[in-house]
XYZ file of C-alpha atoms in Angstrom:
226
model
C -0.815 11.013 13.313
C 0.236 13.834 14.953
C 4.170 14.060 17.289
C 5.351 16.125 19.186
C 8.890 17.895 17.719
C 9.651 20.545 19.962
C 8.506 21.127 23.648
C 9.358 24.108 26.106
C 8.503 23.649 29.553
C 7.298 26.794 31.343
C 7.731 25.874 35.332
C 6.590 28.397 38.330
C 7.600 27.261 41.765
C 3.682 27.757 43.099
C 2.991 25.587 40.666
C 3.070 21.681 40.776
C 2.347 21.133 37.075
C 3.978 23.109 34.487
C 2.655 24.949 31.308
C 3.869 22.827 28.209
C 4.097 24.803 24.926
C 4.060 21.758 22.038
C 5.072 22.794 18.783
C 3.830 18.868 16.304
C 4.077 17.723 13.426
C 0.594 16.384 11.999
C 1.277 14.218 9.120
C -1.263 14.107 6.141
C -1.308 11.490 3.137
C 0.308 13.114 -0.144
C 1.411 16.240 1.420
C 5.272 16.619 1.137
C 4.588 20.071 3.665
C 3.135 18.401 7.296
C 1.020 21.301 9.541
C 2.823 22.583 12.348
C 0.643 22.968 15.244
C 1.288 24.712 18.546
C -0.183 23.223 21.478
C -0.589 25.211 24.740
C -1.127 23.203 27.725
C -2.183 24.220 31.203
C -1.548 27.668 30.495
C -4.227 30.410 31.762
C -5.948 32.626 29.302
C -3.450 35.685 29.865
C -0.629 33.424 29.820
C -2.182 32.654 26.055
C -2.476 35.363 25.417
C 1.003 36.371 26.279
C 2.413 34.042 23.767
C 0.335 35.080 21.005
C 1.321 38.725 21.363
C 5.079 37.609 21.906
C 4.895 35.755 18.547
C 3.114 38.178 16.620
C 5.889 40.893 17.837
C 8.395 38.187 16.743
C 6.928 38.252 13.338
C 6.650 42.067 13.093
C 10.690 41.982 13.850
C 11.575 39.602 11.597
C 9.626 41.365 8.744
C 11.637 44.852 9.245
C 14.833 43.115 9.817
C 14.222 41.519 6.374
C 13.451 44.484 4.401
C 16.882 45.982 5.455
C 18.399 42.633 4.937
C 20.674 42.551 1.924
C 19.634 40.133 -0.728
C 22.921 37.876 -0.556
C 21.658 37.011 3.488
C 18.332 36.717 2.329
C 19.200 33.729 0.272
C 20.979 32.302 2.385
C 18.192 32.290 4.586
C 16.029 30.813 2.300
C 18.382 28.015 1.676
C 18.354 26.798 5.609
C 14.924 26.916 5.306
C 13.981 24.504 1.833
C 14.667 21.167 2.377
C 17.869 19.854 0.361
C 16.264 17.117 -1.794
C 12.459 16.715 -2.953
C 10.469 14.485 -1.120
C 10.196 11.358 -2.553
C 6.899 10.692 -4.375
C 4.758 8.368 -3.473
C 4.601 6.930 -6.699
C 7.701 6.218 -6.468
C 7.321 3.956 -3.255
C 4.091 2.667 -4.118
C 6.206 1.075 -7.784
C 8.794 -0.074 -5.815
C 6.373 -2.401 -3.579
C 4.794 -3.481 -6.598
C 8.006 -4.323 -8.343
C 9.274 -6.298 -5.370
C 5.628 -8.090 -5.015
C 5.629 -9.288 -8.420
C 9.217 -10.377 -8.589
C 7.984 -12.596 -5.144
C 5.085 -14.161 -7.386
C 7.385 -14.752 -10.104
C 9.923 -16.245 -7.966
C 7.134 -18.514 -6.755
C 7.252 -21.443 -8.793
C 3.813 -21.878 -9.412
C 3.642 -20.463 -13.012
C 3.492 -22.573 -16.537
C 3.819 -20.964 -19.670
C 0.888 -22.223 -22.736
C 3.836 -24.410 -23.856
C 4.771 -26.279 -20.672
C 0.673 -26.551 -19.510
C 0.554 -28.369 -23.324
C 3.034 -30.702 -22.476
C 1.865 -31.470 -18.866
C -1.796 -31.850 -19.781
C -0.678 -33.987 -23.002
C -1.869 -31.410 -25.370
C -1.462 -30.445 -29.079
C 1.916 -28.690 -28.777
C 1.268 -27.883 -32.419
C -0.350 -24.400 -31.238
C 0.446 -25.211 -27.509
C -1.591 -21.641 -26.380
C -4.691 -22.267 -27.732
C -6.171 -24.755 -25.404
C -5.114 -22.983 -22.534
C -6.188 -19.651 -24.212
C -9.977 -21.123 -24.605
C -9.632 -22.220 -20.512
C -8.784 -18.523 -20.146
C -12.031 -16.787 -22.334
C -14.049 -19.684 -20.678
C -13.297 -18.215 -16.959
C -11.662 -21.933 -16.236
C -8.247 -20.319 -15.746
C -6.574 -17.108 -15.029
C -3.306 -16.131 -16.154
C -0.749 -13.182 -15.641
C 0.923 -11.396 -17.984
C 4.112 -10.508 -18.280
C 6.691 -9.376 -20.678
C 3.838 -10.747 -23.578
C 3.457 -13.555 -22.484
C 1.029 -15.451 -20.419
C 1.744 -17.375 -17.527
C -0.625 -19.818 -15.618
C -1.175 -21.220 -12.570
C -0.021 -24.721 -11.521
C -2.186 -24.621 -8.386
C -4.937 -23.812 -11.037
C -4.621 -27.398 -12.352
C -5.921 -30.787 -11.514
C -3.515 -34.090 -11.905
C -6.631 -36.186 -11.105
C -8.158 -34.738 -14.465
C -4.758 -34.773 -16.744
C -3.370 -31.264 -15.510
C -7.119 -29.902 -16.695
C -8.476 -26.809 -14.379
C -9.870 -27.569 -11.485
C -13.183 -27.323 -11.325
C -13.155 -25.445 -8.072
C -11.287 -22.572 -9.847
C -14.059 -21.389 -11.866
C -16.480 -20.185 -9.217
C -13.547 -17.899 -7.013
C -12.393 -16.412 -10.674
C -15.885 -15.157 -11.397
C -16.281 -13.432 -8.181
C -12.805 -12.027 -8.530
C -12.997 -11.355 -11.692
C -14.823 -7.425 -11.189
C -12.522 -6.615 -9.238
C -9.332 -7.991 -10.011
C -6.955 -8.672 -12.899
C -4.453 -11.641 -13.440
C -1.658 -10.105 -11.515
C -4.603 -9.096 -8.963
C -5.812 -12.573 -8.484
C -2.022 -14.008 -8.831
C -1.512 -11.463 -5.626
C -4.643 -12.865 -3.647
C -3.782 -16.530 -4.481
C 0.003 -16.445 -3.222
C -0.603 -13.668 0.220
C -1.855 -14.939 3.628
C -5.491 -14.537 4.017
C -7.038 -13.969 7.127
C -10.373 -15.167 6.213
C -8.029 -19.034 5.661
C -6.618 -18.389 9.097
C -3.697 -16.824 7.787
C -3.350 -19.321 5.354
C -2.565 -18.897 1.096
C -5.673 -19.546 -1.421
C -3.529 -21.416 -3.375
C -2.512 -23.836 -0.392
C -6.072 -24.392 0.815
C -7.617 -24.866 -3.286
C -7.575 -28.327 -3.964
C -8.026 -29.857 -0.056
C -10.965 -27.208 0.754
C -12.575 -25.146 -2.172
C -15.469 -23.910 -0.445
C -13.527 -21.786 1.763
C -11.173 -20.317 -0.565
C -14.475 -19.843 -2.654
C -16.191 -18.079 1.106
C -12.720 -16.350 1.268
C -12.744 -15.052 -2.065
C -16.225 -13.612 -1.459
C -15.189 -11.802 1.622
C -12.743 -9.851 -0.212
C -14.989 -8.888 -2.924
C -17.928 -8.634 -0.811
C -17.100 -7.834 2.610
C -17.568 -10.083 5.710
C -22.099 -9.487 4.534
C -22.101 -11.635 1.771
C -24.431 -14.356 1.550
């Protein structure tokens, strides 16, 4: 969007609205170096005119005066005029909010290692991961992964079946799925969705699955789907 910076006021006493010369900013995505636009406002064509000449004579001066202009000014010239840090990348901001987002799901509480959903469920701790690992490859469960290791949902699991997946889960992972990863669908599970009434997936799972399975098809879909 484009703001104003700068603004000169040009005001004749005949006149009851004064010529505004606008000098904005117009901001673009992923440029560190915003346009600069001038903006001439109730101004007549001569009057336009005018200030085009005026700044073009401006230039014209400021080119001769820098030719003769020894090189130790020069710099220092240049120096006012470069900013005195680099912009910071967007990268940068766009790993920060991602960092902070998945220390939030982390922080959660809602996420069982292969060991602890063994023990819940009453499994073979023997090889505690392999049970949930098959629920994984069989699209019954999703998991995130972090540091090597993978973490799964509590939400994700039933206590009416023995801490097995629901069977609701299945059908909102496969539509996910294209589109999104663990950490994608961990993300979609734990942030208010509009589609639930501002609601979270994972709050609105086990009471109403059809409309976190609706919801989850509006996201991947659009509001079209059938």
């Amino acid at each position: 969007m484009a703001q104003p910076v700068e603004e000169t006021r040009i005001e004749n006493e005949h006149e009851s609205h004064p010529a505004r010369i606008q000098i904005v900013v117009e901001s673009i995505h992923n440029e560190h170096h915003p346009k600069r636009i001038i903006k001439l406002n109730g101004l007549t064509s001569k009057q336009v005119d005018a200030c085009f000449e005026g700044v073009a004579l401006m230039i014209q001066a400021f080119e001769v005066q820098l030719k003769t202009m020894p090189a130790d000014k020069i710099e220092g010239l240049v120096q006012l005029l470069v900013p005195e840090k680099p912009a910071r990348p967007t990268l940068l901001r766009e790993a920060k909010m991602l960092a902070r987002a998945k220390t939030r799901i982390l922080n959660s509480g809602d996420w069982l290692t292969a060991q602890d959903v063994a023990e819940v469920a009453q499994l073979s701790t023997v090889n505690a991961s392999s049970q949930p690992s098959k629920w994984k490859r069989a699209g019954k469960i999703f998991a995130l992964r972090h540091e090597g290791t993978d973490y799964f949902p509590v939400y994700g699991l039933d206590p009416q079946t023995g801490y097995r997946p629901r069977s609701s889960l299945a059908p909102v992972i496969s539509v996910l799925a294209d589109s999104k990863d663990g950490w994608g669908m961990a993300f979609w599970f734990g942030s208010s969705n509009s589609y639930l009434s501002g609601r979270l997936p994972k709050e609105v799972l086990a009471e109403d699955p059809a409309a976190v399975l609706k919801a989850a098809k509006d996201e991947v879909y659009g509001p079209q789907h059938g």
